[in-house]
Coordinates of C-alpha atoms in Angstrom, one line a residue:
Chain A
X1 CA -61.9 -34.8 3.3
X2 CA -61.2 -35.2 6.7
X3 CA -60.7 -39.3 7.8
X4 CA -63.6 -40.7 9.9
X5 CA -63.8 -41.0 13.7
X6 CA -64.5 -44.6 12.8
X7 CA -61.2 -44.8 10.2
X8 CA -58.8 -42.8 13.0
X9 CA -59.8 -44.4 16.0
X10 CA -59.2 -47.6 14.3
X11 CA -55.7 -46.4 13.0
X12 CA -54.3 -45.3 16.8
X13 CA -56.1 -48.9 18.0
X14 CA -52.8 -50.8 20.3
X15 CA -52.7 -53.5 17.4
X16 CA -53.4 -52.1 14.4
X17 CA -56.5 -53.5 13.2
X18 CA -54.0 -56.5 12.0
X19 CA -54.4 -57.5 8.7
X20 CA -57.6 -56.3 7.9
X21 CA -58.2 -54.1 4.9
X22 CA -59.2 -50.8 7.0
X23 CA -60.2 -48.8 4.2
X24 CA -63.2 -51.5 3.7
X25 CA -63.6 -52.0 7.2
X26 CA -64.7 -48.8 7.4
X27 CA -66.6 -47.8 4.3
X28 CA -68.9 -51.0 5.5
X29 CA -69.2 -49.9 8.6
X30 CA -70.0 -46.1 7.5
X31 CA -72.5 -47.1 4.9
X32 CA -74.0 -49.6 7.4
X33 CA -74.7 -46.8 9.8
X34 CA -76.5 -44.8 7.2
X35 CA -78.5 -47.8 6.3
X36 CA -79.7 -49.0 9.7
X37 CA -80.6 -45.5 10.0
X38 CA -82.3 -45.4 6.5
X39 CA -84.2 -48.3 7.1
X40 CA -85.4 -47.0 11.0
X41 CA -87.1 -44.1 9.6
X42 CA -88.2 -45.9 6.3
X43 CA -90.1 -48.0 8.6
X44 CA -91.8 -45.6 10.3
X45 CA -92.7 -43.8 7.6
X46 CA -94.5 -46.6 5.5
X47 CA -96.8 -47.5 8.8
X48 CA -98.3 -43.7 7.3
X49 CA -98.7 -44.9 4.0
X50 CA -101.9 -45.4 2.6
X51 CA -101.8 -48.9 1.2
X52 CA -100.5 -50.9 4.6
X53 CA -100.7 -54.2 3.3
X54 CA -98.5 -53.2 0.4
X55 CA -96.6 -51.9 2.7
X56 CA -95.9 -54.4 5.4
X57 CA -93.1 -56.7 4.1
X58 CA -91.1 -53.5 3.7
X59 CA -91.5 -52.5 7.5
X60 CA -90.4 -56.1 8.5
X61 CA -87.6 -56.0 6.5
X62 CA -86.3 -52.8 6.9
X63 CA -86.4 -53.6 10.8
X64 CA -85.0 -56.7 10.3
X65 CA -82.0 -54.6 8.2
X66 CA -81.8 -52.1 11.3
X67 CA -81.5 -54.7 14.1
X68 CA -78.7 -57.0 12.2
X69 CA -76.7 -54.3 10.2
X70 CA -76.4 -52.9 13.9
X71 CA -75.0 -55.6 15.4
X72 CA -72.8 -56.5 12.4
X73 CA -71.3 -53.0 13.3
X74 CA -70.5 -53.7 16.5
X75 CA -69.1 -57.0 16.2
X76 CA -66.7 -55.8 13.0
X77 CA -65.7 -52.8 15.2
X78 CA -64.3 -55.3 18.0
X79 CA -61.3 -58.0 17.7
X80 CA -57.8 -56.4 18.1
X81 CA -55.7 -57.9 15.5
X82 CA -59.2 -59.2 13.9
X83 CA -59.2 -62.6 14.5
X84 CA -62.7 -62.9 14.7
X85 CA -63.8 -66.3 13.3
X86 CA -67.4 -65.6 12.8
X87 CA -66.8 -62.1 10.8
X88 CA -67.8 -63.7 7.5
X89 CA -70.8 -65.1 8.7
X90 CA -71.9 -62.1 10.2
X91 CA -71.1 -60.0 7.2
X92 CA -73.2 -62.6 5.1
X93 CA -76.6 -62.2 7.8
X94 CA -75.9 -58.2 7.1
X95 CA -75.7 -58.6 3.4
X96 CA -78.9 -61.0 3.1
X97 CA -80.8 -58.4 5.3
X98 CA -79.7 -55.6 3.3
X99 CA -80.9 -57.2 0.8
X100 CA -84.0 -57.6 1.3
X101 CA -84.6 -54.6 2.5
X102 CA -83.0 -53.2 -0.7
X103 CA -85.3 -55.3 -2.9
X104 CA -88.6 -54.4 -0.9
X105 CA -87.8 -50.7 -0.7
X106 CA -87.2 -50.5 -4.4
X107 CA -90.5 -52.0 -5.1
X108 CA -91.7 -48.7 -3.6
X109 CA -89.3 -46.4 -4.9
X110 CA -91.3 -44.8 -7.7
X111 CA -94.3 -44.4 -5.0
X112 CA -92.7 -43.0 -2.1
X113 CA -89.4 -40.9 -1.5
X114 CA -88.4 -42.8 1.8
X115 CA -88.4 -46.1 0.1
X116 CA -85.9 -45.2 -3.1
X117 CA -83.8 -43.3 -0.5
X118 CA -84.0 -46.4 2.1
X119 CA -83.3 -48.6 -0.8
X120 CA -80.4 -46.9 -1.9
X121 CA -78.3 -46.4 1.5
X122 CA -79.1 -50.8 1.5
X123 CA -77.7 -51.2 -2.1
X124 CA -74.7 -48.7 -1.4
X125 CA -73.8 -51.0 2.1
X126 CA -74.4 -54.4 0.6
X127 CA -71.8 -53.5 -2.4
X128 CA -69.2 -52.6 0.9
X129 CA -69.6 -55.8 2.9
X130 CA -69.5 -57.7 -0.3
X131 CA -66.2 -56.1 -0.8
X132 CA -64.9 -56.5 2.4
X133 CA -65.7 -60.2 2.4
X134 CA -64.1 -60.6 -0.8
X135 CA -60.8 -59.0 0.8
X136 CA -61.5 -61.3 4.0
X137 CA -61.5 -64.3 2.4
X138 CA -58.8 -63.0 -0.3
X139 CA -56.5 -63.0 3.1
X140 CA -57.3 -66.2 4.9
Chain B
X1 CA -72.4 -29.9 1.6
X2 CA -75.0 -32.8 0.4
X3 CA -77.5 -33.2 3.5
X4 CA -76.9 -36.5 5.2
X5 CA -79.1 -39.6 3.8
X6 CA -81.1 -39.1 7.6
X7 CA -81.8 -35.8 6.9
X8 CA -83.2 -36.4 3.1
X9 CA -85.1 -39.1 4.2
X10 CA -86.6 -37.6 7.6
X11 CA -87.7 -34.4 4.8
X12 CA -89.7 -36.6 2.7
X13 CA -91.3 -38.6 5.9
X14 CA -95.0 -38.3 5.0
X15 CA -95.8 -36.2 8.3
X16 CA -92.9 -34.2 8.0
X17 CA -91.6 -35.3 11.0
X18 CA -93.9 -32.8 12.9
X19 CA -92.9 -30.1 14.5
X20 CA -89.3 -31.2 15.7
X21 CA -86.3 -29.7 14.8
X22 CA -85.3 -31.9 11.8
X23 CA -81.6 -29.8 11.6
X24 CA -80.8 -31.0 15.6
X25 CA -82.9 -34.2 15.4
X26 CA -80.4 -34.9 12.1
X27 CA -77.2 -33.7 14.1
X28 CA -77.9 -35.7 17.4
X29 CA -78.3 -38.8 15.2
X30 CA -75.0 -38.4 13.2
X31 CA -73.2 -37.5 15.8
X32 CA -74.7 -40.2 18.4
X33 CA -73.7 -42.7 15.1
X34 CA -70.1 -41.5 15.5
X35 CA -70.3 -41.5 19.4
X36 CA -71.3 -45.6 19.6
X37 CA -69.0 -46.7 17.2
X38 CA -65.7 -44.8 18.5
X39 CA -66.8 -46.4 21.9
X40 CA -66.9 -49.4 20.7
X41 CA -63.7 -49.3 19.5
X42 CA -62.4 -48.2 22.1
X43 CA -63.6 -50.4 24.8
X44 CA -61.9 -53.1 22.6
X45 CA -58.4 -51.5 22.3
X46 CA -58.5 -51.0 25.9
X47 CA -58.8 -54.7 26.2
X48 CA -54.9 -54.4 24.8
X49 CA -53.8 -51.9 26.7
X50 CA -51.2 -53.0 29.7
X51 CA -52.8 -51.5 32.8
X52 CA -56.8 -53.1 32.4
X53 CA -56.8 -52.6 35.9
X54 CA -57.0 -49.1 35.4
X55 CA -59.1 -49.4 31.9
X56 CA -61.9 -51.9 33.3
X57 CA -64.3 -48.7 34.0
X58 CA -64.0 -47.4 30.4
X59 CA -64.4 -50.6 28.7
X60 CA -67.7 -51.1 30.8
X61 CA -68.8 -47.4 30.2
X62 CA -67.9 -47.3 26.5
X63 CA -70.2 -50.6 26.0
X64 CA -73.0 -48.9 27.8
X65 CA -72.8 -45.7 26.0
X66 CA -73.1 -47.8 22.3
X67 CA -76.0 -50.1 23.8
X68 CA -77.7 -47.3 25.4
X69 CA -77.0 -44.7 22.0
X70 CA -78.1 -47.3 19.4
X71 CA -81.7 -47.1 21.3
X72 CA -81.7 -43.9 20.9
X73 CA -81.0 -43.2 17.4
X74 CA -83.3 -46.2 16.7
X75 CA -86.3 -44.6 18.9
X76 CA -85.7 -40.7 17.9
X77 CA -85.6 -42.5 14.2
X78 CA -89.4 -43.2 14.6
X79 CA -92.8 -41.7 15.3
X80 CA -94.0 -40.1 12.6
X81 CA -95.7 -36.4 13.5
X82 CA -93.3 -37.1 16.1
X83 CA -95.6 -37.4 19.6
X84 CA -93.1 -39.7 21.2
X85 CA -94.0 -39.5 24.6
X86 CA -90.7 -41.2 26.2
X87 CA -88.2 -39.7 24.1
X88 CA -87.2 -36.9 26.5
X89 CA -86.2 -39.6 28.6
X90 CA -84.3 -41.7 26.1
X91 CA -82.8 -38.4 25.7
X92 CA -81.7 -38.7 29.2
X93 CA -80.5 -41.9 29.3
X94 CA -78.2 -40.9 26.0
X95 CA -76.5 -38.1 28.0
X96 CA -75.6 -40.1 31.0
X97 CA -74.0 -42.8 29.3
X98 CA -72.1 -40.3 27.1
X99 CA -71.4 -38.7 29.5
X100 CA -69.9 -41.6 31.3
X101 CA -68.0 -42.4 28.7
X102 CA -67.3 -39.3 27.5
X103 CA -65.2 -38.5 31.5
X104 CA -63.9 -41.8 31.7
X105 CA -62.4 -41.9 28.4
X106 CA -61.3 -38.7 29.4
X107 CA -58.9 -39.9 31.8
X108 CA -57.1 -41.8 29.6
X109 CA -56.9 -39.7 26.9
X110 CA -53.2 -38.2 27.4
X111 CA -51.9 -42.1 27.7
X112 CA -54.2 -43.5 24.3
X113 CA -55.2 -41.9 21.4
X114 CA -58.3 -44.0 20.9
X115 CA -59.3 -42.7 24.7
X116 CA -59.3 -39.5 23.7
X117 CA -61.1 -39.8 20.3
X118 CA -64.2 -41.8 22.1
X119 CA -63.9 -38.9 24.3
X120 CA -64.4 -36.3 21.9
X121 CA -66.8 -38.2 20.2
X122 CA -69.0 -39.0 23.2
X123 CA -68.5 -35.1 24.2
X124 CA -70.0 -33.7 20.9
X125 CA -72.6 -36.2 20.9
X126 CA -73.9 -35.2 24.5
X127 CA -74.2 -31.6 23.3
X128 CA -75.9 -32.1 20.1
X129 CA -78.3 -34.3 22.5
X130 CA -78.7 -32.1 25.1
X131 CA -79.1 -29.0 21.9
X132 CA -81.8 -31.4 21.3
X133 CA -83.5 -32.1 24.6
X134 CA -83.9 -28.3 24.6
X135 CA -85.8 -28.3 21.6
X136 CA -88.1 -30.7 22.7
X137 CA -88.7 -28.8 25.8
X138 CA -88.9 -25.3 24.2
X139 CA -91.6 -27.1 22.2
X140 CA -94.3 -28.6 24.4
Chain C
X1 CA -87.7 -73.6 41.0
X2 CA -84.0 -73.7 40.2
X3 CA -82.4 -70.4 40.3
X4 CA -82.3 -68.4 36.6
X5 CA -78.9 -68.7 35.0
X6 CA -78.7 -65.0 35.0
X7 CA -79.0 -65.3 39.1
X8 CA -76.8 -68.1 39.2
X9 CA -74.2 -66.1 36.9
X10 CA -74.4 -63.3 38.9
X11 CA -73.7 -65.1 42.2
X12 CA -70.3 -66.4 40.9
X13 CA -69.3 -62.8 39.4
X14 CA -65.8 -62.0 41.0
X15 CA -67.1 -58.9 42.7
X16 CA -70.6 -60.7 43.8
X17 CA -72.5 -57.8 42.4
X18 CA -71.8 -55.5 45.0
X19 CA -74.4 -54.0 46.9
X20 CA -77.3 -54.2 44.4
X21 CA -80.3 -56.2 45.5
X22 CA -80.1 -59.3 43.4
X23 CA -83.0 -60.9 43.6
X24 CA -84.9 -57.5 42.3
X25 CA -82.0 -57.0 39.5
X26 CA -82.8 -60.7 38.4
X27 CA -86.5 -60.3 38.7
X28 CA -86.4 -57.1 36.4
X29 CA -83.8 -58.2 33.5
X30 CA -86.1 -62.0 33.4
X31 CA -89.3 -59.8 32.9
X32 CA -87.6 -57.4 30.7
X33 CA -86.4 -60.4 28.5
X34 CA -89.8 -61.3 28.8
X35 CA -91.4 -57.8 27.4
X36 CA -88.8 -57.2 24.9
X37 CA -89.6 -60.3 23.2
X38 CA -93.7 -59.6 23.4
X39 CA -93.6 -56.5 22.3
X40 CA -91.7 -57.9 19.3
X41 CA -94.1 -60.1 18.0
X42 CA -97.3 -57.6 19.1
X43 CA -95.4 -54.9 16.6
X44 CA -95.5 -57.9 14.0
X45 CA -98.8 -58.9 14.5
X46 CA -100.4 -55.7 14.7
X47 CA -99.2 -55.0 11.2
X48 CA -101.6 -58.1 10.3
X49 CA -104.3 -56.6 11.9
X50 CA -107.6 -54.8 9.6
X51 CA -107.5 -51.2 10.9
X52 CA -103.7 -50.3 10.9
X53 CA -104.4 -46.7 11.4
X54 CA -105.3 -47.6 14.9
X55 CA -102.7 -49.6 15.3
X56 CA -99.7 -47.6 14.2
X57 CA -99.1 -46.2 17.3
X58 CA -99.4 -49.6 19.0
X59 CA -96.2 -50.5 16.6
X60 CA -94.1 -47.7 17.4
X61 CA -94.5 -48.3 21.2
X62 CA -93.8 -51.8 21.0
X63 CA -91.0 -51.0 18.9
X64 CA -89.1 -48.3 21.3
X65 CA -89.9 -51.2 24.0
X66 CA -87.9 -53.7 22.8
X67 CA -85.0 -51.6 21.6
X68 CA -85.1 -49.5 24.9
X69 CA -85.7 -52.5 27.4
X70 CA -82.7 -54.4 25.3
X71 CA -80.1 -51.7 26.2
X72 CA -81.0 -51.9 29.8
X73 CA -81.0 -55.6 29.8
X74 CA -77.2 -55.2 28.7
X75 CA -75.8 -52.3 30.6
X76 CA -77.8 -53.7 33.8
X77 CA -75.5 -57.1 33.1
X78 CA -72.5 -55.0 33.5
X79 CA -70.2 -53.5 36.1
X80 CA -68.6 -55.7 38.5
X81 CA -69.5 -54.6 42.2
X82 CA -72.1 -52.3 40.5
X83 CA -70.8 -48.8 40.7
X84 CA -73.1 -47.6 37.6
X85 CA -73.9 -44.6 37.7
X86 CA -76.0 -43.9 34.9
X87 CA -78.3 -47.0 35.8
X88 CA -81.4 -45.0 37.0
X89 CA -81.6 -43.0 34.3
X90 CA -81.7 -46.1 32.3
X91 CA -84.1 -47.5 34.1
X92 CA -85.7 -44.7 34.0
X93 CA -86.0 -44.9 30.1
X94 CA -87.3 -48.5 30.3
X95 CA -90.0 -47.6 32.6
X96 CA -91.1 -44.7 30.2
X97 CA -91.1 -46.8 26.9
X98 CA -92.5 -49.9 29.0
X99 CA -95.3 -47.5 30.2
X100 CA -96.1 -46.2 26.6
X101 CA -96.1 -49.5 25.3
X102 CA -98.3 -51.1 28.0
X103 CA -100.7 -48.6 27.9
X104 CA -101.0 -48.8 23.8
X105 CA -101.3 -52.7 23.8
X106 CA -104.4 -52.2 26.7
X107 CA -106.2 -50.2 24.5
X108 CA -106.4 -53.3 22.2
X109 CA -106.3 -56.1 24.6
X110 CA -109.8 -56.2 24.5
X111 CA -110.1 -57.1 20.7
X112 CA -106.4 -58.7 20.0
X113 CA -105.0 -61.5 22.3
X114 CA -101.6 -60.4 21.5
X115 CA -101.9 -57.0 22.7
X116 CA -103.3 -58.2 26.2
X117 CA -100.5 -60.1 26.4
X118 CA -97.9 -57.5 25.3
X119 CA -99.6 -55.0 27.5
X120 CA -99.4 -57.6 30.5
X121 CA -95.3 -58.5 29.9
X122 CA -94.9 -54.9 30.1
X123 CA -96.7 -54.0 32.7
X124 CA -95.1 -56.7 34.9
X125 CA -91.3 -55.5 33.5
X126 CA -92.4 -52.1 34.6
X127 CA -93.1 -53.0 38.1
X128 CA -90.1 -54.9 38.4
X129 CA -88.1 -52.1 37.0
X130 CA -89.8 -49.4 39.4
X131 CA -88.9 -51.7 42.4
X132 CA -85.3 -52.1 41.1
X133 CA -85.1 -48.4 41.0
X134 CA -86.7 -48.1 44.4
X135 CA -83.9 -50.5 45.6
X136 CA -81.0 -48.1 44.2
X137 CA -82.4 -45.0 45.9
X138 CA -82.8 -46.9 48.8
X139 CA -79.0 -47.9 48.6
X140 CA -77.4 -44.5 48.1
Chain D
X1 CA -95.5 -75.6 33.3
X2 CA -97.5 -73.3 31.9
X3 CA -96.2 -72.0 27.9
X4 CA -94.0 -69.1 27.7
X5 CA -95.1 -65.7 27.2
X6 CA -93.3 -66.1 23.6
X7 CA -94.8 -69.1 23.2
X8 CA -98.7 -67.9 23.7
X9 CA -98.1 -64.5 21.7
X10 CA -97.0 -66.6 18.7
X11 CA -100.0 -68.9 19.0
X12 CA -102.4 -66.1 19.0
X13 CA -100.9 -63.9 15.9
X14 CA -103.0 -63.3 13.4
X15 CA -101.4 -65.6 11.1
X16 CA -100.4 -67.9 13.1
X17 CA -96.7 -67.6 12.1
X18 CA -97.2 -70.0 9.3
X19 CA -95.9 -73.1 8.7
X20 CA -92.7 -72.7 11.0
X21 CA -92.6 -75.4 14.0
X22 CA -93.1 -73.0 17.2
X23 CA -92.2 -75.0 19.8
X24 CA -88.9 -75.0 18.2
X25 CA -88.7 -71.1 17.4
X26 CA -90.2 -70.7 21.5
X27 CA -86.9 -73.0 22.4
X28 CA -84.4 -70.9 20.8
X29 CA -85.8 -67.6 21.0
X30 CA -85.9 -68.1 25.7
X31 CA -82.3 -70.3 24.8
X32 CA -80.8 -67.6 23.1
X33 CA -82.3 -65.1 25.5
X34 CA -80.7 -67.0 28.1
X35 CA -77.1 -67.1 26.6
X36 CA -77.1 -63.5 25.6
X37 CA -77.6 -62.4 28.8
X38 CA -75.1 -64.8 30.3
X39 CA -72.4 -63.6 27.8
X40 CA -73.0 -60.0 29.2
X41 CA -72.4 -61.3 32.7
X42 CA -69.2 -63.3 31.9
X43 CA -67.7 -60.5 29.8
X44 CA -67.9 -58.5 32.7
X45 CA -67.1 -60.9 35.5
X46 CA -63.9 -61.4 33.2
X47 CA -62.4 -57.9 33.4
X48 CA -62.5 -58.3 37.1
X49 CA -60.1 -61.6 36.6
X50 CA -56.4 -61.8 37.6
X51 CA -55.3 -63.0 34.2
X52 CA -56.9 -60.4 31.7
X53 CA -54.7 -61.0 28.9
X54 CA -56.2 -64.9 29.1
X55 CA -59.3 -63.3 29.3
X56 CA -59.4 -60.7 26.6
X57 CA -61.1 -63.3 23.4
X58 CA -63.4 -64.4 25.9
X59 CA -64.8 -60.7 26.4
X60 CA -64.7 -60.3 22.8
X61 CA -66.6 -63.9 21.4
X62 CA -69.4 -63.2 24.5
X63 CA -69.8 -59.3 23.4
X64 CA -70.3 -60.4 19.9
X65 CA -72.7 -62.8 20.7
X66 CA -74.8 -60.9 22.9
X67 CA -75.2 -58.7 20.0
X68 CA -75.8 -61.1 16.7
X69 CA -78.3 -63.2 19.3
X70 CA -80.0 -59.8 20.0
X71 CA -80.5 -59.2 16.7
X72 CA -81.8 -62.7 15.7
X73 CA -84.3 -62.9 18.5
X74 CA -85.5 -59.8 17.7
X75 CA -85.9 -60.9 13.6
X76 CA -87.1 -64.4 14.4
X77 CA -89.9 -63.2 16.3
X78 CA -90.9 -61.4 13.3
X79 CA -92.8 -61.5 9.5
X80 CA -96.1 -63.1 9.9
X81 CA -96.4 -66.2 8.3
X82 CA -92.9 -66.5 8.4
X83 CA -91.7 -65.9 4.9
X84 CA -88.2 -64.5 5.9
X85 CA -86.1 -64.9 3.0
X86 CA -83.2 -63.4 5.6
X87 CA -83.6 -66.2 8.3
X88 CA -81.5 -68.9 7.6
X89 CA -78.2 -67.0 7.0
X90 CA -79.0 -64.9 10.5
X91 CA -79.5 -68.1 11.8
X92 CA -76.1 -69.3 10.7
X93 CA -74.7 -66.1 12.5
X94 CA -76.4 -66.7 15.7
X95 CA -74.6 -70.4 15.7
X96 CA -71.4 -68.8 14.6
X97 CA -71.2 -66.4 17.6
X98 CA -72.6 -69.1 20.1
X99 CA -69.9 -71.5 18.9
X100 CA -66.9 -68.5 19.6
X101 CA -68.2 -67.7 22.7
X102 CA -69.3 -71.2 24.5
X103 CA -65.4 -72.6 22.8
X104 CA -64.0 -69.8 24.6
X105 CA -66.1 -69.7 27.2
X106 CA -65.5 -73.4 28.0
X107 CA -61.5 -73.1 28.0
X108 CA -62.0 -70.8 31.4
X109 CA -64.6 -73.6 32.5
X110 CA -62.6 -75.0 34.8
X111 CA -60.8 -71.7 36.7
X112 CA -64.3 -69.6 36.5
X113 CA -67.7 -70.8 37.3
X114 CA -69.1 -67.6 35.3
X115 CA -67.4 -69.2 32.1
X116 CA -68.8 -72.8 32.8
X117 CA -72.5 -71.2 33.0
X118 CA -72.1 -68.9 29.9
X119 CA -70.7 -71.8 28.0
X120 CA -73.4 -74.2 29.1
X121 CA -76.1 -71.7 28.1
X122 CA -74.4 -70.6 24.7
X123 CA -74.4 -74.4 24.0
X124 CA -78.0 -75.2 24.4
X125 CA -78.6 -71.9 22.7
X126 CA -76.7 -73.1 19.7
X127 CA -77.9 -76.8 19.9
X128 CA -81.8 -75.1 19.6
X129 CA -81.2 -72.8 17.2
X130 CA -79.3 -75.7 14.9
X131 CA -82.2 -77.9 15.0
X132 CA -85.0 -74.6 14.2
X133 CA -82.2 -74.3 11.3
X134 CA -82.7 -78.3 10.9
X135 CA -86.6 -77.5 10.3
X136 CA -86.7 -74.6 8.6
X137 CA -84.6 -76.4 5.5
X138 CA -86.7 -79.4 6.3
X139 CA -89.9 -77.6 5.4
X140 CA -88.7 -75.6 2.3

């Protein structure tokens, strides 16, 4: 399979990424895309479900997921040589969202489609930013 | 190929997603995904390039194409039945800052490598919107 | 009044904004904050509200709003001596998602509280966008 | 002075957004509004200073925390009745990226009047978001 945009444009970047594991850096980042994403259209697909009340804690959390996995993205996507001192804590605000968007879309899974689908893209990211903390803090 | 997770879960929305084309609406999204990353890489290795006199205009235009480009994969992710009134113009707005960003990374891209990946990935995100936009259009 | 920091901050910027009217770019990205951050909460509350079905596409509107008004917040922040040339098609976007969510929250503001106030915070951001716009024109 | 548009939408959703103390969520969602959009400014008045290479972390801290305050103005002004298991730990993130960017910020304080006003504004941002942190833990 063909690298990533994401993976080669980090490998021609003027300082190397530093020390960061790049391989992690970018399966989070990937899997985060597909999960803000997931969670967008999840969203807007349970304000058509019948049962709305049921329904509402997964629409505010899977908003919630979208608007800080996608600034988690950005920021982990920035720092030449990847200094960034708040990384970790922004990684932790994109793993607690994920989450709970996991958890609440999994209380719908066996109900609706959008919500096993939504809840596994959050699952599959959580699992990559947990492993590219551990390899943070493995390095500090 | 296995169909991308936007693609599954946009097929199961419970309107279908109306009448859009869920195959473009599915490809402007990937590729917009791919786009807003790459610049935002990019506007950070040009921070480390020697000459930021000359790379000041691409990191502002490669910042505004992933602000501009997350809004619209967030917005086209929405609207169920799909009667989104503004999204021709979101549309719009899209493929001016990729396009922005798409010429001015452009310039640099026989002196950087990351230049000229944002480039490419800005360029194929502008078709796949504009491919889009035409939809729309065809439609109403 | 004292002057808004972002009309402070932009008075000290190295390239004094260029051209652009000032006092209209300030005016627009203060009642954009403004809107942005309404049509937040009127997406939240309207979730709460008895008759959902009516208010789904009060959600969605408010939800484009805030993620479309955000990016225009940003990217109208940005370029020293303002040389940006996709900015009125930004705009342009903001006044389209601030129109379709304005005109949604008036059709509640007569039974919910937040909606009138959404639908006034938007309506104001959209005037104060349309008379930026009218500005730029005006300019080139 | 009259309340903030924030402040009256809050006081008028349908639940009341709970037990949370509003006047300290109004304070650090218009603080953090402030400093986000101040951070845009001064990343972008600092590519247009003499000494980029001093400049480049301050670009970088003030683009990150544009993004992460974003992102947690957008999820505190959500989830009625304020159960959001995710708030604390975005929170956290918000102060973290404050922290960077009014540190850096402050370091050009003295050359740059754009620094001095994004540093003063990240610091009251972080100051009102530490004590909705405060009372948040206080309550639970």
């Amino acid at each position: 399979m063909a690298p990533s945009t994401a993976r080669q444009i980090m490998d021609v970047h003027p300082t190397g990424f530093g020390l960061i594991d790049r391989k992690k850096l970018d399966a989070a980042i990937s899997a985060m895309q597909v999960a803000s994403q997931a969670a967008s259209v999840c969203a807007d697909a349970c304000l058509n479900e019948g049962q709305i009340k049921d329904m509402r804690e997964c629409v505010r959390t899977c908003l919630d997921c979208a608007d800080v996995v996608d600034a988690a993205v950005r920021t982990l996507s920035r720092h030449a040589g990847w200094e960034q001192s708040a990384a970790p804590t922004i990684l932790r605000a994109a793993v607690a969202v994920l989450d709970a968007a996991g958890h609440e879309s999994a209380r719908h899974a066996s109900m609706h489609m959008h919500s096993r689908l939504a809840s596994e893209a959050c699952r599959k990211a959580q699992t990559a930013c947990e492993e590219l903390l551990d390899s943070l803090a493995a390095r500090s």
